[in-house]
Amino acid sequence: MYRIHCMNNISTVGTDRLAEAGYAFTDDASAADAWLVRSANLHEIELPEGLLAVARAGAGVNNIPVERCAERGIVVFNTPGANANAVKELVICGMLLACRDVIGGAEWVHANSDDPEIAKKAEKAKKRFGGFELAGRRVGVIGLGAIGSEVADALIALGAEVMGYDPYLSINAAWALDRRIEHVTDLNQLLSACDFVTLHVPATPDTRGMISADAISRMRPGAVLLNFARDVLVDEQALAEALDDGKVARYVTDFANPASANMKNAIVLPHLGASTGEAEDNCAVMAVGQLRDYLENGNIANSVNYGRVDLGPLVQGARLALFHQNVQGVIGRVSQVVADSGLNIENMSNVSRGADAYTLIEVTGEVGEDVQASLAELPDVRRVRVICPAS
Ligand SMILES: NC(=O)c1ccc[n+]([C@@H]2O[C@H](COP(=O)([O-])OP(=O)(O)OC[C@H]3O[C@@H](n4cnc5c(N)ncnc54)[C@H](O)[C@@H]3O)[C@@H](O)[C@H]2O)c1
Ligand SMILES: O=C(O)CC[C@@H](O)C(=O)O
């Protein structure tokens, strides 16, 4: 039976499903067949020989060496959309906190809690904590994926004007967006037009530092920046200067670090975006479901390094799961080895993503160790798994 190592606390709603299916849990990461992870940084950790999969209970995978895993035939999963509602709600909360001095007002009440005259004094003090409304403001949403699209829709419902920027948006995702969202193709246009700018893109080499000194200089004077995506998207030194001189009025971020924690006019949270019971359960259930489908059936859904393959549940025969380079001739050589061993191919799916490819073959007959070894020796093949139905 498969052994799972949890790198972080994962909701028991998910892990119970593994335990019920007979999976074992191990504290020894190097002895596990698969890892479940949230935000633990895996870049510096050695990937054990036997590791088959890493499932991220969350959206971002910048804490995982995705390409190194692909080279080793280790499938990396994430859970798209599973925590989007939680993040959306906190982003809207962050915007409202930037509009109204709720934090200052609550601190004032706390500081004056022993004063018997507090009710009277509050009526005088409150003018210090006034604000403005979100309705009618223009908000720029950068990245219109699971979270950005929900944020954009919620803002429309609150009466804001919304501009969206996402050069990689799929046609289906674009159709699903509220038609009142103005789609812009030039990031600078969004930056110069909006009172609020909110970031919802993954941290990749392309997006790192996208809110640069130049981008900040293009923002409207007194604009508010929200970052619930990743800290590395923002040039924090340039932002600190813009907050100091008032060019940017407020920075609301989910990423506390020595720079952000000391910024003037910043509201800095300790990575709370996905910290709701609902989001943690959703992510754990999705991560565990995908992991089981891969380990038990060889199917791959929502992987960030291998394409989608679905042959349904494995009920009889066996499956050969092959990870290989996406080059000519591999499938022919694999089919030859299978045919030479007397196995009959019942079903097969092959999918490539860039330089990496995955082929899942269902066969009748028993797959001997010699067949697995012959397949593993073929040129360009990285890993071969033989999956048998659960007895
Ligand atoms: N604060 C938190 O707790 C928390 C929780 C979940 C996700 N996140 C972060 O938010 C990010 C987004 O999450 P999601 O679930 O919406 O992911 P998603 O993959 O559904 O959406 C990301 C969107 O960004 C777009 N994009 C990529 N590069 C872009 C670019 N250069 N310019 C504009 N758009 C670009 C993509 O096309 C996609 O539509 C995650 O990668 C993660 O880093 C943070
Ligand atoms: O697990 C968390 O708490 C945060 C997850 C979040 O950053 C994500 O990328 O989904």
XYZ file of C-alpha atoms and ligand atoms in Angstrom:
445
model
C 0.000 0.000 0.000
C 1.117 3.525 -0.676
C 2.853 5.651 1.974
C 2.138 9.357 2.249
C 4.188 12.066 3.935
C 2.523 15.377 4.866
C 4.939 18.304 4.611
C 2.386 20.633 6.267
C -0.851 20.291 8.182
C -3.412 18.993 5.722
C -7.121 18.948 6.575
C -8.203 15.585 7.978
C -11.253 15.704 5.706
C -8.752 14.844 2.980
C -6.266 12.670 4.827
C -9.072 10.552 6.339
C -9.976 9.499 2.799
C -6.465 8.130 2.384
C -6.551 6.330 5.723
C -9.955 4.791 4.897
C -8.557 3.501 1.611
C -5.727 1.758 3.461
C -2.946 4.260 2.800
C -0.233 4.569 5.417
C 1.296 7.815 6.677
C 4.989 8.169 7.345
C 7.010 10.853 9.121
C 9.963 9.884 6.942
C 9.764 11.961 3.750
C 12.374 9.778 2.049
C 10.271 6.633 2.532
C 7.076 8.075 1.064
C 5.516 7.328 -2.316
C 3.854 10.743 -2.345
C 4.009 14.040 -0.503
C 1.135 16.292 0.432
C 2.225 19.904 0.849
C 0.939 23.429 1.401
C 3.562 26.154 1.641
C 6.675 24.177 2.690
C 9.630 25.061 0.489
C 10.698 21.921 -1.371
C 13.412 23.551 -3.474
C 16.206 22.622 -1.091
C 14.934 19.135 -0.260
C 16.321 16.081 -2.003
C 13.716 14.215 -4.047
C 13.816 10.573 -2.952
C 14.254 7.833 -5.542
C 10.833 6.312 -4.874
C 8.807 9.526 -4.845
C 5.960 9.248 -7.365
C 3.961 12.409 -6.817
C 3.700 15.704 -4.954
C 0.235 17.127 -4.356
C -0.025 20.798 -3.431
C -3.172 21.536 -1.426
C -3.403 25.013 -2.912
C -2.912 26.967 -6.124
C 0.654 28.313 -6.180
C 3.485 25.885 -6.936
C 6.446 28.257 -6.664
C 7.542 26.321 -3.531
C 7.972 23.122 -5.597
C 10.775 22.264 -8.059
C 8.238 21.492 -10.788
C 10.706 20.976 -13.634
C 13.102 18.877 -11.590
C 10.132 16.686 -10.675
C 9.118 16.382 -14.346
C 12.625 15.229 -15.281
C 12.313 12.460 -12.703
C 8.771 11.383 -13.652
C 7.338 12.820 -10.426
C 3.865 14.240 -11.049
C 3.106 17.569 -9.349
C -0.561 18.367 -8.736
C -2.262 21.516 -7.485
C -5.893 22.263 -6.661
C -7.098 24.995 -9.011
C -9.974 27.063 -7.663
C -10.319 25.115 -4.409
C -9.411 28.102 -2.238
C -10.524 30.876 -4.618
C -13.594 31.898 -2.630
C -11.579 32.253 0.580
C -8.995 34.456 -1.115
C -11.665 36.526 -2.876
C -13.374 37.279 0.447
C -10.104 38.389 2.058
C -9.190 40.549 -0.937
C -12.546 42.353 -0.700
C -11.940 42.704 3.046
C -8.489 44.165 2.275
C -10.005 46.696 -0.125
C -12.586 47.761 2.447
C -9.859 48.077 5.092
C -8.029 50.396 2.705
C -11.206 52.463 2.108
C -12.157 52.911 5.766
C -9.864 53.134 8.789
C -11.514 50.192 10.511
C -8.218 49.113 12.093
C -7.467 52.628 13.454
C -10.994 52.952 14.809
C -10.939 49.586 16.544
C -7.507 50.363 18.033
C -8.857 53.671 19.372
C -11.732 51.872 21.113
C -9.341 49.301 22.579
C -7.008 52.064 23.879
C -9.944 53.881 25.497
C -11.831 50.878 26.801
C -11.535 51.905 30.477
C -12.841 55.426 29.892
C -16.418 55.778 31.227
C -16.874 58.684 28.770
C -15.960 56.508 25.770
C -19.367 56.721 24.081
C -19.318 60.526 24.067
C -15.650 60.754 23.096
C -16.127 58.231 20.281
C -18.480 60.609 18.505
C -15.704 63.220 18.478
C -12.868 60.830 17.683
C -14.577 59.164 14.759
C -13.778 61.905 12.268
C -10.175 60.670 12.329
C -11.259 57.306 11.006
C -13.496 58.319 8.116
C -13.045 56.985 4.600
C -14.514 56.542 1.162
C -16.623 53.959 -0.640
C -15.586 51.214 -3.021
C -18.693 51.690 -5.170
C -17.837 53.876 -8.139
C -14.054 53.364 -7.801
C -12.122 51.807 -10.652
C -10.311 48.583 -9.793
C -7.736 46.857 -11.987
C -7.528 43.080 -11.661
C -4.268 41.591 -12.948
C -4.782 37.875 -13.665
C -8.333 36.676 -14.296
C -7.990 33.030 -13.264
C -9.858 31.297 -10.450
C -9.294 34.087 -7.900
C -9.062 37.157 -10.135
C -12.333 36.341 -11.911
C -14.153 35.889 -8.589
C -12.704 39.143 -7.260
C -13.754 40.951 -10.455
C -17.318 39.595 -10.242
C -17.613 40.509 -6.552
C -16.393 44.041 -7.258
C -18.985 44.487 -10.003
C -21.647 43.385 -7.493
C -20.330 46.014 -5.054
C -20.710 48.745 -7.665
C -17.050 49.193 -8.632
C -15.862 49.647 -12.209
C -13.535 46.802 -13.111
C -10.705 46.557 -15.610
C -9.109 43.154 -16.174
C -5.734 42.234 -17.652
C -4.757 38.654 -18.508
C -2.975 37.960 -21.795
C -3.233 34.185 -21.291
C -6.954 33.970 -20.562
C -8.627 30.987 -22.233
C -11.673 31.666 -24.393
C -13.876 29.661 -21.999
C -12.652 31.666 -19.005
C -13.233 34.910 -20.919
C -16.826 33.891 -21.725
C -17.461 33.179 -18.034
C -16.522 36.718 -16.960
C -19.105 39.387 -16.247
C -19.554 41.429 -19.423
C -19.220 44.644 -17.451
C -15.524 43.884 -16.854
C -13.471 46.002 -19.237
C -10.807 43.806 -20.786
C -7.529 45.652 -21.368
C -4.561 44.320 -23.297
C -2.080 46.936 -22.102
C -1.017 46.676 -18.469
C 0.075 50.329 -18.424
C -3.438 51.398 -19.401
C -4.815 49.561 -16.360
C -2.156 50.960 -14.015
C -2.770 54.560 -15.040
C -6.572 54.309 -14.924
C -7.275 52.521 -11.632
C -7.796 53.620 -8.018
C -7.070 50.063 -6.849
C -4.814 47.451 -8.440
C -5.040 43.856 -7.269
C -2.639 41.055 -8.247
C -3.816 37.503 -8.998
C -1.069 35.963 -11.117
C 1.243 33.055 -10.264
C 4.863 33.740 -9.327
C 6.858 32.752 -12.418
C 10.024 34.126 -14.022
C 7.699 36.264 -16.211
C 5.658 37.794 -13.402
C 8.469 38.273 -10.867
C 8.846 42.003 -10.271
C 5.960 42.874 -12.618
C 5.046 45.723 -10.252
C 8.400 47.400 -10.872
C 9.473 50.973 -10.138
C 8.327 51.837 -13.650
C 4.906 50.178 -13.133
C 4.493 52.027 -9.827
C 5.351 55.341 -11.504
C 2.470 54.719 -13.937
C -0.094 54.218 -11.156
C -2.542 56.960 -10.273
C -1.333 59.182 -7.407
C -2.917 57.856 -4.192
C -3.809 54.465 -5.649
C -4.069 51.344 -3.480
C -2.147 48.165 -4.319
C -3.316 44.746 -3.127
C -1.141 41.675 -3.299
C -2.655 38.362 -2.269
C -0.661 36.473 -4.928
C 3.073 36.401 -3.966
C 5.516 38.989 -2.578
C 8.068 38.504 -5.373
C 5.666 40.078 -7.872
C 6.427 43.493 -6.394
C 9.654 45.520 -6.284
C 9.336 46.086 -2.558
C 12.033 48.726 -2.332
C 10.375 50.856 -5.000
C 7.006 50.319 -3.332
C 8.313 51.332 0.109
C 9.513 54.615 -1.421
C 6.158 55.154 -3.160
C 4.325 54.545 0.133
C 6.669 56.958 1.935
C 6.045 59.785 -0.488
C 2.302 59.064 -0.872
C 2.429 58.111 -4.543
C 0.823 54.826 -3.446
C -1.642 55.448 -0.588
C -1.928 51.908 0.822
C -0.433 48.467 0.273
C -2.497 45.535 1.429
C -0.604 42.280 1.246
C -0.829 38.723 2.486
C 2.948 38.332 2.596
C 4.745 39.404 5.724
C 8.517 39.711 5.258
C 11.085 42.069 6.770
C 10.452 44.624 4.006
C 6.649 44.577 3.898
C 6.263 44.362 7.687
C 8.037 47.716 8.021
C 6.321 49.607 5.216
C 4.441 52.796 5.989
C 0.698 52.701 5.218
C 0.733 48.964 4.671
C -1.694 46.380 6.003
C 0.302 43.176 6.138
C -1.224 39.777 6.879
C 0.501 36.461 7.662
C -0.564 34.547 4.518
C -4.197 34.140 5.571
C -5.809 34.046 2.114
C -6.593 30.342 2.111
C -6.902 29.946 5.884
C -10.559 29.043 6.195
C -11.859 25.646 7.175
C -13.777 25.472 3.919
C -10.767 26.231 1.717
C -8.496 23.863 3.635
C -11.062 21.061 3.313
C -11.649 21.759 -0.403
C -7.921 21.785 -1.163
C -7.226 18.622 0.833
C -10.120 16.711 -0.745
C -9.103 17.732 -4.253
C -5.403 17.014 -3.678
C -6.134 13.605 -2.171
C -8.630 12.683 -4.912
C -6.129 13.500 -7.660
C -3.320 11.706 -5.851
C -5.376 8.534 -5.414
C -6.523 8.558 -9.038
C -2.917 8.787 -10.143
C -1.458 6.228 -7.726
C -4.273 3.678 -8.175
C -5.253 4.224 -11.828
C -2.403 6.165 -13.433
C -4.800 8.996 -14.357
C -3.544 12.572 -14.172
C -5.778 15.589 -13.493
C -4.621 19.104 -12.622
C -0.934 18.451 -12.846
C 1.367 21.391 -13.435
C 4.083 19.330 -15.096
C 2.298 16.534 -16.997
C -0.796 16.646 -19.209
C -4.253 15.311 -18.429
C -4.847 11.580 -18.940
C -8.006 9.710 -17.963
C -8.568 6.028 -18.724
C -11.150 5.753 -15.928
C -10.777 3.317 -13.029
C -8.539 0.281 -13.420
C -10.672 -2.818 -12.921
C -8.818 -5.584 -14.724
C -5.529 -6.239 -16.480
C -2.789 -3.785 -15.608
C -1.554 -0.369 -16.597
C 1.886 0.740 -17.660
C 2.581 4.348 -16.805
C 5.542 5.708 -18.736
C 7.240 9.063 -18.326
C 9.451 9.952 -21.215
C 10.870 12.722 -23.304
C 8.570 14.146 -25.919
C 10.580 12.893 -28.896
C 9.852 10.848 -31.987
C 9.982 7.059 -31.823
C 9.336 6.438 -28.117
C 5.740 5.209 -28.534
C 6.795 2.844 -31.351
C 9.579 1.314 -29.259
C 7.329 0.994 -26.214
C 4.557 -0.694 -28.266
C 7.115 -3.125 -29.672
C 8.318 -4.180 -26.206
C 4.719 -4.635 -25.054
C 3.810 -6.668 -28.145
C 6.994 -8.814 -27.886
C 6.072 -9.686 -24.307
C 2.726 -11.114 -25.438
C 0.612 -8.447 -23.787
C -2.365 -7.013 -25.622
C -2.935 -3.246 -25.547
C -6.578 -2.551 -24.627
C -6.415 1.191 -24.269
C -3.782 3.860 -24.427
C -3.395 7.595 -23.953
C -0.388 9.759 -24.661
C -0.052 13.413 -23.786
C 2.878 15.763 -24.003
C 3.675 19.078 -22.380
C 6.738 20.784 -23.754
C 9.670 18.389 -23.499
C 7.819 15.990 -21.191
C 5.379 13.253 -22.129
C 3.270 10.678 -20.330
C 1.830 7.513 -21.794
C -0.661 5.311 -19.987
C -1.258 1.883 -21.500
C -3.849 -0.620 -20.326
C -2.962 -4.227 -21.099
C -4.460 -7.643 -20.574
C -2.210 -10.249 -19.044
C 0.295 -10.138 -16.252
C 3.153 -7.684 -16.569
C 6.400 -9.307 -15.523
C 9.309 -7.459 -13.946
C 11.315 -8.171 -17.096
C 8.849 -6.152 -19.189
C 9.049 -3.224 -16.783
C 12.854 -3.420 -16.862
C 12.958 -3.561 -20.689
C 10.699 -0.527 -20.936
C 12.766 1.388 -18.399
C 15.922 0.706 -20.448
C 14.483 2.212 -23.629
C 16.085 5.471 -24.764
C 14.274 8.657 -23.600
C 12.182 6.776 -21.019
C 12.496 8.260 -17.518
C 10.283 6.121 -15.369
C 7.956 3.139 -15.715
C 5.267 2.179 -13.240
C 3.187 -0.979 -13.365
C -0.218 -0.477 -11.765
C -2.421 -3.438 -10.856
C -6.058 -3.299 -9.736
C -6.600 -3.150 -5.970
C -7.261 -6.693 -4.734
N -2.827 34.389 -0.408
C -3.110 33.111 -0.544
O -3.287 32.384 0.421
C -3.258 32.523 -1.915
C -4.180 31.498 -2.121
C -4.328 30.995 -3.409
C -3.534 31.472 -4.431
N -2.628 32.433 -4.181
C -1.774 32.965 -5.263
O -2.617 33.474 -6.271
C -2.165 32.997 -7.539
C -3.347 32.906 -8.472
O -4.224 31.899 -8.028
P -5.432 31.381 -8.939
O -6.060 30.267 -8.191
O -6.267 32.513 -9.398
O -4.602 30.802 -10.184
P -5.082 30.620 -11.681
O -4.044 29.785 -12.340
O -6.500 30.175 -11.734
O -5.036 32.100 -12.289
C -3.856 32.766 -12.598
C -4.146 33.667 -13.800
O -3.028 34.501 -14.013
C -2.894 34.666 -15.428
N -1.557 35.148 -15.742
C -0.400 34.435 -15.805
N 0.612 35.261 -16.128
C 0.088 36.514 -16.266
C 0.625 37.779 -16.582
N 1.932 37.934 -16.828
N -0.206 38.839 -16.631
C -1.524 38.707 -16.371
N -2.107 37.516 -16.090
C -1.297 36.443 -16.025
C -3.217 33.295 -15.978
O -3.572 33.367 -17.355
C -4.382 32.878 -15.102
O -5.625 33.243 -15.673
C -1.506 31.640 -7.206
O -0.564 31.270 -8.187
C -0.881 31.895 -5.876
O 0.420 32.405 -6.032
C -2.474 32.974 -2.956
O -1.874 26.766 2.117
C -2.012 27.962 2.358
O -2.348 28.397 3.454
C -1.776 29.008 1.283
C -2.054 28.523 -0.099
C -1.896 29.572 -1.159
O -0.764 30.334 -1.049
C -2.026 28.970 -2.527
O -1.169 29.225 -3.379
O -3.014 28.261 -2.745
